[in-house]
Every structure is written in structure tokens, then in C-alpha cells.
Short mmCIF file of C-alpha atoms in Angstrom, two decimals:
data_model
loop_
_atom_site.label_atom_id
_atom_site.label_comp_id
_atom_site.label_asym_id
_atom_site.label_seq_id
_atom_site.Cartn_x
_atom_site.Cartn_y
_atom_site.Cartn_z
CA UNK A 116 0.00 0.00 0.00
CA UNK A 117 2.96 2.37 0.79
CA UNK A 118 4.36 1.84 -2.75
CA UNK A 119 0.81 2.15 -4.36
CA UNK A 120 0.81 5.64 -2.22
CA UNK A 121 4.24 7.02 -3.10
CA UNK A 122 3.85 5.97 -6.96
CA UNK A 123 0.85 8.15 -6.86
CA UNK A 124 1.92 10.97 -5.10
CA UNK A 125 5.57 11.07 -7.41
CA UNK A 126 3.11 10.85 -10.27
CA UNK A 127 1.22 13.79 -9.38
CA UNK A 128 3.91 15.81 -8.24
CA UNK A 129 5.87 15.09 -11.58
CA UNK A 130 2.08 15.65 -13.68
CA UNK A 131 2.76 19.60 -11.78
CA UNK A 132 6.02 19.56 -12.77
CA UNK A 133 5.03 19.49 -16.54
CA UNK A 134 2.28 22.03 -15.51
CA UNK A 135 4.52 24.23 -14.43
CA UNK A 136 6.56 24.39 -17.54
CA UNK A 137 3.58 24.58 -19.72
CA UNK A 138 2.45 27.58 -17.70
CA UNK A 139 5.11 29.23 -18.31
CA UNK A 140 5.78 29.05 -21.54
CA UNK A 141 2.10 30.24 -22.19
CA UNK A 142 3.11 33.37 -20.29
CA UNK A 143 5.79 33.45 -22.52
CA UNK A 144 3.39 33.21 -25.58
CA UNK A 145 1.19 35.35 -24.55
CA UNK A 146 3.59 38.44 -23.42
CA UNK A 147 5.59 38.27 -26.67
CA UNK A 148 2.02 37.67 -28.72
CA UNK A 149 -0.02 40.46 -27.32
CA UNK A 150 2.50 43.08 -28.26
CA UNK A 151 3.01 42.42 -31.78
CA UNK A 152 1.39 43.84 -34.62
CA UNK A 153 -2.24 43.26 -35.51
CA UNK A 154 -2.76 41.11 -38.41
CA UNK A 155 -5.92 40.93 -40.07
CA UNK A 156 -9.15 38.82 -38.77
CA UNK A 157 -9.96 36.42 -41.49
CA UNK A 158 -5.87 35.58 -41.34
CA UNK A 159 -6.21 34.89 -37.76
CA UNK A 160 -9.33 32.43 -38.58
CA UNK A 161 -7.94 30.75 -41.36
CA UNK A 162 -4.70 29.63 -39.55
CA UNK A 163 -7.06 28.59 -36.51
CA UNK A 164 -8.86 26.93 -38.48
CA UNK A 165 -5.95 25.35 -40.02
CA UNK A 166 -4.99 24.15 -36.43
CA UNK A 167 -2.31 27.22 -35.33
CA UNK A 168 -3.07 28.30 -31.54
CA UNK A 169 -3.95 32.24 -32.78
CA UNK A 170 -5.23 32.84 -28.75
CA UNK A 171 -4.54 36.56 -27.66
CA UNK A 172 -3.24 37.15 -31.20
CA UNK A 173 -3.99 41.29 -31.90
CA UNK A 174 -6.10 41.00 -34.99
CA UNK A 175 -8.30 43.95 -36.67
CA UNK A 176 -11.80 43.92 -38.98
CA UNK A 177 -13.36 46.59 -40.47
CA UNK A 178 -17.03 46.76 -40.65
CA UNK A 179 -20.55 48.05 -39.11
CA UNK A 180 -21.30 46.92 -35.78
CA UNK A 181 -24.88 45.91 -35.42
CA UNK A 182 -25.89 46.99 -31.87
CA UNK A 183 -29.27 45.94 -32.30
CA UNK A 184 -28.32 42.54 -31.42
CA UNK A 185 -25.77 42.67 -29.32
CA UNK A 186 -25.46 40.37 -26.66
CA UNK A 187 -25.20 41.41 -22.90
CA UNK A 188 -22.82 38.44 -20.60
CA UNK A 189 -22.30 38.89 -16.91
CA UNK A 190 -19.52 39.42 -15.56
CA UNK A 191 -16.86 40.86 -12.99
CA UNK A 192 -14.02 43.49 -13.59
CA UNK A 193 -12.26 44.33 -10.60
CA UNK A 194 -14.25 43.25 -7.71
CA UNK A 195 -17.69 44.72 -9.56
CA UNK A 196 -20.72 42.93 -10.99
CA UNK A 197 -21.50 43.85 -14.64
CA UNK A 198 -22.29 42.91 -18.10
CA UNK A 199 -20.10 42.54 -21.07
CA UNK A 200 -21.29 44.18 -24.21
CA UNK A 201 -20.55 41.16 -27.38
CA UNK A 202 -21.59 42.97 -30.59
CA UNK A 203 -21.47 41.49 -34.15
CA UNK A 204 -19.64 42.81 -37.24
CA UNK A 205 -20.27 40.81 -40.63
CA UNK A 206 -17.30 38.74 -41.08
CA UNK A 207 -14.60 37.56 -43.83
CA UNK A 208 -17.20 35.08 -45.46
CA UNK A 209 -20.72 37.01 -44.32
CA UNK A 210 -20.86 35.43 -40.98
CA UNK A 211 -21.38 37.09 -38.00
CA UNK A 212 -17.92 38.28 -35.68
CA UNK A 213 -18.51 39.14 -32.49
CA UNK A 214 -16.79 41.98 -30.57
CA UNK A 215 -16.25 42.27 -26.77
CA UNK A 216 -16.63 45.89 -26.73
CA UNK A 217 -15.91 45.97 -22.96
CA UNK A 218 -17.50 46.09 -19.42
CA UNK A 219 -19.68 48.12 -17.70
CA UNK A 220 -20.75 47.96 -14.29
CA UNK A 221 -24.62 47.14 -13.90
CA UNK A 222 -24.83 50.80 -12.42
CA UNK A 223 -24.18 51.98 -15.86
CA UNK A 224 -25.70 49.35 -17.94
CA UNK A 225 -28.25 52.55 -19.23
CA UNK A 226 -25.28 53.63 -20.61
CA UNK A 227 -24.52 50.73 -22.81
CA UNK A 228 -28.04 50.38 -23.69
CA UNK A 229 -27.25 53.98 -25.53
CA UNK A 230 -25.01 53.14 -27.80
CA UNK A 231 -25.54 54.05 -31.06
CA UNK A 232 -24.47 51.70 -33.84
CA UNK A 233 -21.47 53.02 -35.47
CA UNK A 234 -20.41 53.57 -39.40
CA UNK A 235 -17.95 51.74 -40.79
CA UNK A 236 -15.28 51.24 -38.62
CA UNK A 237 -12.10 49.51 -37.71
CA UNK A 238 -12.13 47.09 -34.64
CA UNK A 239 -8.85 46.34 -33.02
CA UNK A 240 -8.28 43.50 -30.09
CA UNK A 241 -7.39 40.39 -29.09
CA UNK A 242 -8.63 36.91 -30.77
CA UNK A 243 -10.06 34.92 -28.77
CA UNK A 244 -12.07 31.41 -28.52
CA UNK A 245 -15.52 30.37 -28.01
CA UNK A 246 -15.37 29.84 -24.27
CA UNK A 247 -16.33 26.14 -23.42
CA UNK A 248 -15.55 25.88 -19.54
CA UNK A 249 -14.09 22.24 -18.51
CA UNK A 250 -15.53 20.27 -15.34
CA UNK A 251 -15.24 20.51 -12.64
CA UNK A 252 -16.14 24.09 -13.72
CA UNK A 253 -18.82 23.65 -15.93
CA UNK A 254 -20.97 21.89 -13.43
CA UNK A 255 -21.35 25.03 -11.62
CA UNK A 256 -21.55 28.00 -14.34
CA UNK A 257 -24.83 28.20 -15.39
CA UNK A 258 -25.62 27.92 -19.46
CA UNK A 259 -28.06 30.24 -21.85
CA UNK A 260 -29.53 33.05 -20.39
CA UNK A 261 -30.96 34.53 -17.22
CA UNK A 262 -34.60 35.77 -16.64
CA UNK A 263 -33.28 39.14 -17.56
CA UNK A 264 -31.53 38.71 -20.44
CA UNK A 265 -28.27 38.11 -19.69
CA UNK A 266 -25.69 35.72 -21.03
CA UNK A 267 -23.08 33.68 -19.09
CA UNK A 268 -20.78 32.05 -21.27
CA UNK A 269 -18.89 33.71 -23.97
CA UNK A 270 -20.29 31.80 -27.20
CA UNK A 271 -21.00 33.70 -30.58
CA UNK A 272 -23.00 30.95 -31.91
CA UNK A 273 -24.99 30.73 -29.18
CA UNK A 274 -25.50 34.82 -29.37
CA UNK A 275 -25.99 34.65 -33.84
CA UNK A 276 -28.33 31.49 -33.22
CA UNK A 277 -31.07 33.46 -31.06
CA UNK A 278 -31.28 35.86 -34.04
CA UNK A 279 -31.36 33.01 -36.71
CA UNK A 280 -27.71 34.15 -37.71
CA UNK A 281 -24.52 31.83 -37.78
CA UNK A 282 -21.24 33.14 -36.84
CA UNK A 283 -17.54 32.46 -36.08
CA UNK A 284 -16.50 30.50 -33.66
CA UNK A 285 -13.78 33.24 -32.10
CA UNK A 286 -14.24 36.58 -31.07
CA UNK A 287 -12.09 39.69 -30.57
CA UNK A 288 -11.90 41.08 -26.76
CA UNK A 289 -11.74 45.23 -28.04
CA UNK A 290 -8.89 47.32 -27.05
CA UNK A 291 -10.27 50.40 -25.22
CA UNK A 292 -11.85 53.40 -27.31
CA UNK A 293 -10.29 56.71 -26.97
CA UNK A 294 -13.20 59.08 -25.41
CA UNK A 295 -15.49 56.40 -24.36
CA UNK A 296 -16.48 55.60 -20.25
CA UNK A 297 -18.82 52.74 -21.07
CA UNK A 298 -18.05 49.69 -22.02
CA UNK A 299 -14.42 50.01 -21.19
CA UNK A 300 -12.21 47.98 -23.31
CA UNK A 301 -8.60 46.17 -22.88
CA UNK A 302 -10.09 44.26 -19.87
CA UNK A 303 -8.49 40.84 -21.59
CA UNK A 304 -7.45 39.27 -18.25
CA UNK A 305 -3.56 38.17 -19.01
CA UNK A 306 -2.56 37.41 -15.58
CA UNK A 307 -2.78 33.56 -15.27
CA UNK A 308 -2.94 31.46 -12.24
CA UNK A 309 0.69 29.78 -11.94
CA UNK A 310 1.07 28.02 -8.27
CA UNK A 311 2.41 24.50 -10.14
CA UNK A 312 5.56 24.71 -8.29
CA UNK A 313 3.96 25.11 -4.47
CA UNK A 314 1.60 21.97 -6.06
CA UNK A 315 4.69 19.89 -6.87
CA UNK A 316 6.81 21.13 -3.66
CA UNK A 317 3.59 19.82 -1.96
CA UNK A 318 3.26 16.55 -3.54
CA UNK A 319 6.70 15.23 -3.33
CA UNK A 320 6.75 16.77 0.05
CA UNK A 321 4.04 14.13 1.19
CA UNK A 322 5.95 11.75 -1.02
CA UNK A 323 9.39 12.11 1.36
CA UNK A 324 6.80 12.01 4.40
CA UNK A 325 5.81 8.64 3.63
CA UNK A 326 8.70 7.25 3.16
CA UNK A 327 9.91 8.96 6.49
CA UNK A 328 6.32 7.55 8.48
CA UNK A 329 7.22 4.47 6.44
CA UNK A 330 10.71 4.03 8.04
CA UNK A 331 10.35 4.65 11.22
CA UNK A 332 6.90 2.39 11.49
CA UNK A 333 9.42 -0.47 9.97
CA UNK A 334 12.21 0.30 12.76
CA UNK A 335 9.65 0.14 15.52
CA UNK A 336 8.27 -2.85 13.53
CA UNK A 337 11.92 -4.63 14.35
CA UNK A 338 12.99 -3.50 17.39
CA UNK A 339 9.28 -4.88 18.58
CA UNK A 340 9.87 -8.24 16.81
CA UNK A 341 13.58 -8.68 18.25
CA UNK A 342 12.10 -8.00 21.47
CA UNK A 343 9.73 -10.79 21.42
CA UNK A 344 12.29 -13.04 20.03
CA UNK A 345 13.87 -12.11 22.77
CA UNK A 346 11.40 -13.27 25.46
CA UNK A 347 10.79 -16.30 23.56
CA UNK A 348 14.02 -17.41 23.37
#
């Protein structure tokens, strides 16, 4: 049973290991990616499509953004509870791209309702996948839409479909507009989670504790079988 145990445990602790370094070279990625120059949308797709990792990838697209029917998601920036304002802009190929224009807090939510459509313009930000949470996640985000209207996971096809419309599955988190309070843009959260070394540290930690507890349960184990030889003989 104490091998069974300490096989585990070394396998998890090495499984963190290899977390770790894929962490960090995804921070890598990411901080060299997000500060290069913007390449065009239907690029981006294509090469996702073609099986590239384009995540966080500055893209542009010109076009009209249809307000109308925009899609509201809830959500948090910095503490506060809000909505996220997903508009669509025709895409490459007629489909519908959807733009995360940014956050607004739901005590300016008025605000966002506002919003004019705009003219032609050009949208620059980040691109970004359908979100598809994993378990054990999933199990507790709810799916569709509340009572009220509001999304709560970040899928354009889900957002096109309610309007009988198809559309890509990526979207582009906006940079911030110049002159605009509400929605804010450039709230793309790049600071990710990286405690894989404390996980390891702890793993092989309990690893070297078992075979400590197993040691010393093995030299009590003989000193308390040589003493009853002992009496015996």
C-alpha cells in the first residue's frame, strides 16, 4: 500500500512539474504575442482553423457593428458585478464576428443600452475562442440566459443562433476606445494562475513524508519483533 501511495503521489507531483513548464511558456506566448502587430481577422481564422493556436493574437476587422443585437454576458471586472457588451460585425465570409466591446458595471448598464451603432469602422483587439468551460467548472456555471436577459458564457454561436444568424467561432476582446467611459475595453485578463511549483513542492513533500512515516513504522516494527524473540528465546 505504501508503494501504491508514493507511486501516486511522485506521479502527481511530476504531472505539476510538466504544468509548471507549460504555464510558463504560455506566459511566454502570450507576453511576446499580445505586443506584436495586428494582423488581419480572417488571417487569424484561417490559420485557426488550419490548427495554429492564434489565442490573444492582436487581430483587426473593419465593418458596421450591429448593436441591435448585441449580446449582454455577466460578468466581474475588478471586484464589480457587470455585463459585457458582445456585438457582431459581418465577417470575412458574411458570418457574423462578435466583438467584446468591454465592461460596464450594472450601475451603468443605461449607458450601454445607448449606444448608437457606429459607421464603418475599424475594430482592433485580441482573438479569442468560443469559451467552453471544462468540469469541474462547468458543473457550476450556469448555461443560456438569465430571466433578464443576460448571457453567461462567452459563445457567438450561441448569441448569432437566437437571431437566426450563424457566426464564427472566435471573437475579438476590443482594445479600449479613446473618449469612451462605457463599455471600457482592454479588460483581456492576461494574468494567469501559476502556483504549479507550491503543487509539486507539496506533492513530493508528502511523497518524502511517507517514506519517512514508512521508516520509522518499519524500525519500531523490528525492534518490537527482536524483542519478542527475545522473550521467547
Amino acid at each position: 500500500m505504501s508503494v501504491i501511495a508514493l507511486a501516486i503521489l511522485i506521479a502527481l507531483g511530476s504531472w505539476q512539474v510538466r504544468r509548471l513548464d507549460w504555464k510558463q511558456g504560455l506566459i511566454a506566448q502570450v507576453e511576446a504575442r499580445v505586443n506584436a502587430d495586428p494582423i488581419p481577422f480572417a488571417e487569424a481564422m484561417r490559420r485557426a482553423e488550419a490548427g495554429e493556436n492564434m489565442e490573444y493574437t492582436p487581430v483587426t476587422i473593419s465593418g458596421r457593428i450591429d448593436r441591435d443585437r448585441a449580446a449582454r454576458v455577466f460578468g466581474t471586472y475588478d471586484g464589480a458585478p457587470g455585463v459585457y457588451l458582445f456585438s457582431p460585425v459581418a465577417g470575412p465570409s458574411g458570418e457574423d464576428v462578435f466583438v467584446n466591446e468591454g465592461f460596464a458595471p450594472q450601475t451603468e448598464t443605461g449607458a450601454v443600452a445607448d449606444l448608437p451603432d457606429d459607421e464603418e469602422t475599424t475594430v482592433t483587439g485580441l482573438f479569442r475562442y468560443a469559451e467552453q468551460p471544462a468540469p469541474p467548472a462547468s458543473w457550476f456555471q450556469p448555461e443560456g440566459k438569465s430571466a433578464d436577459g443576460l448571457w453567461f458564457v462567452r459563445d457567438p454561436a450561441m448569441f448569432a443562433a437566437e437571431t437566426g444568424a450563424s457566426a464564427a467561432p472566435y471573437y475579438i476582446d476590443r482594445f479600449a476606445v479613446d473618449g469612451r467611459d462605457w463599455p471600457i475595453g482592454g479588460t483581456t485578463r492576461l494574468d494567469f494562475n501559476n502556483r504549479h511549483l507550491e503543487y509539486a513542492l507539496t506533492w513530493f513533500g508528502l511523497a518524502a513524508t511517507l517514506i519517512g512515516v514508512w521508516i520509522a513504522f518499519s524500525l519500531k516494527k523490528r525492534d518490537e519483533d527482536s524483542n519478542l524473540k527475545s522473550r521467547v528465546d
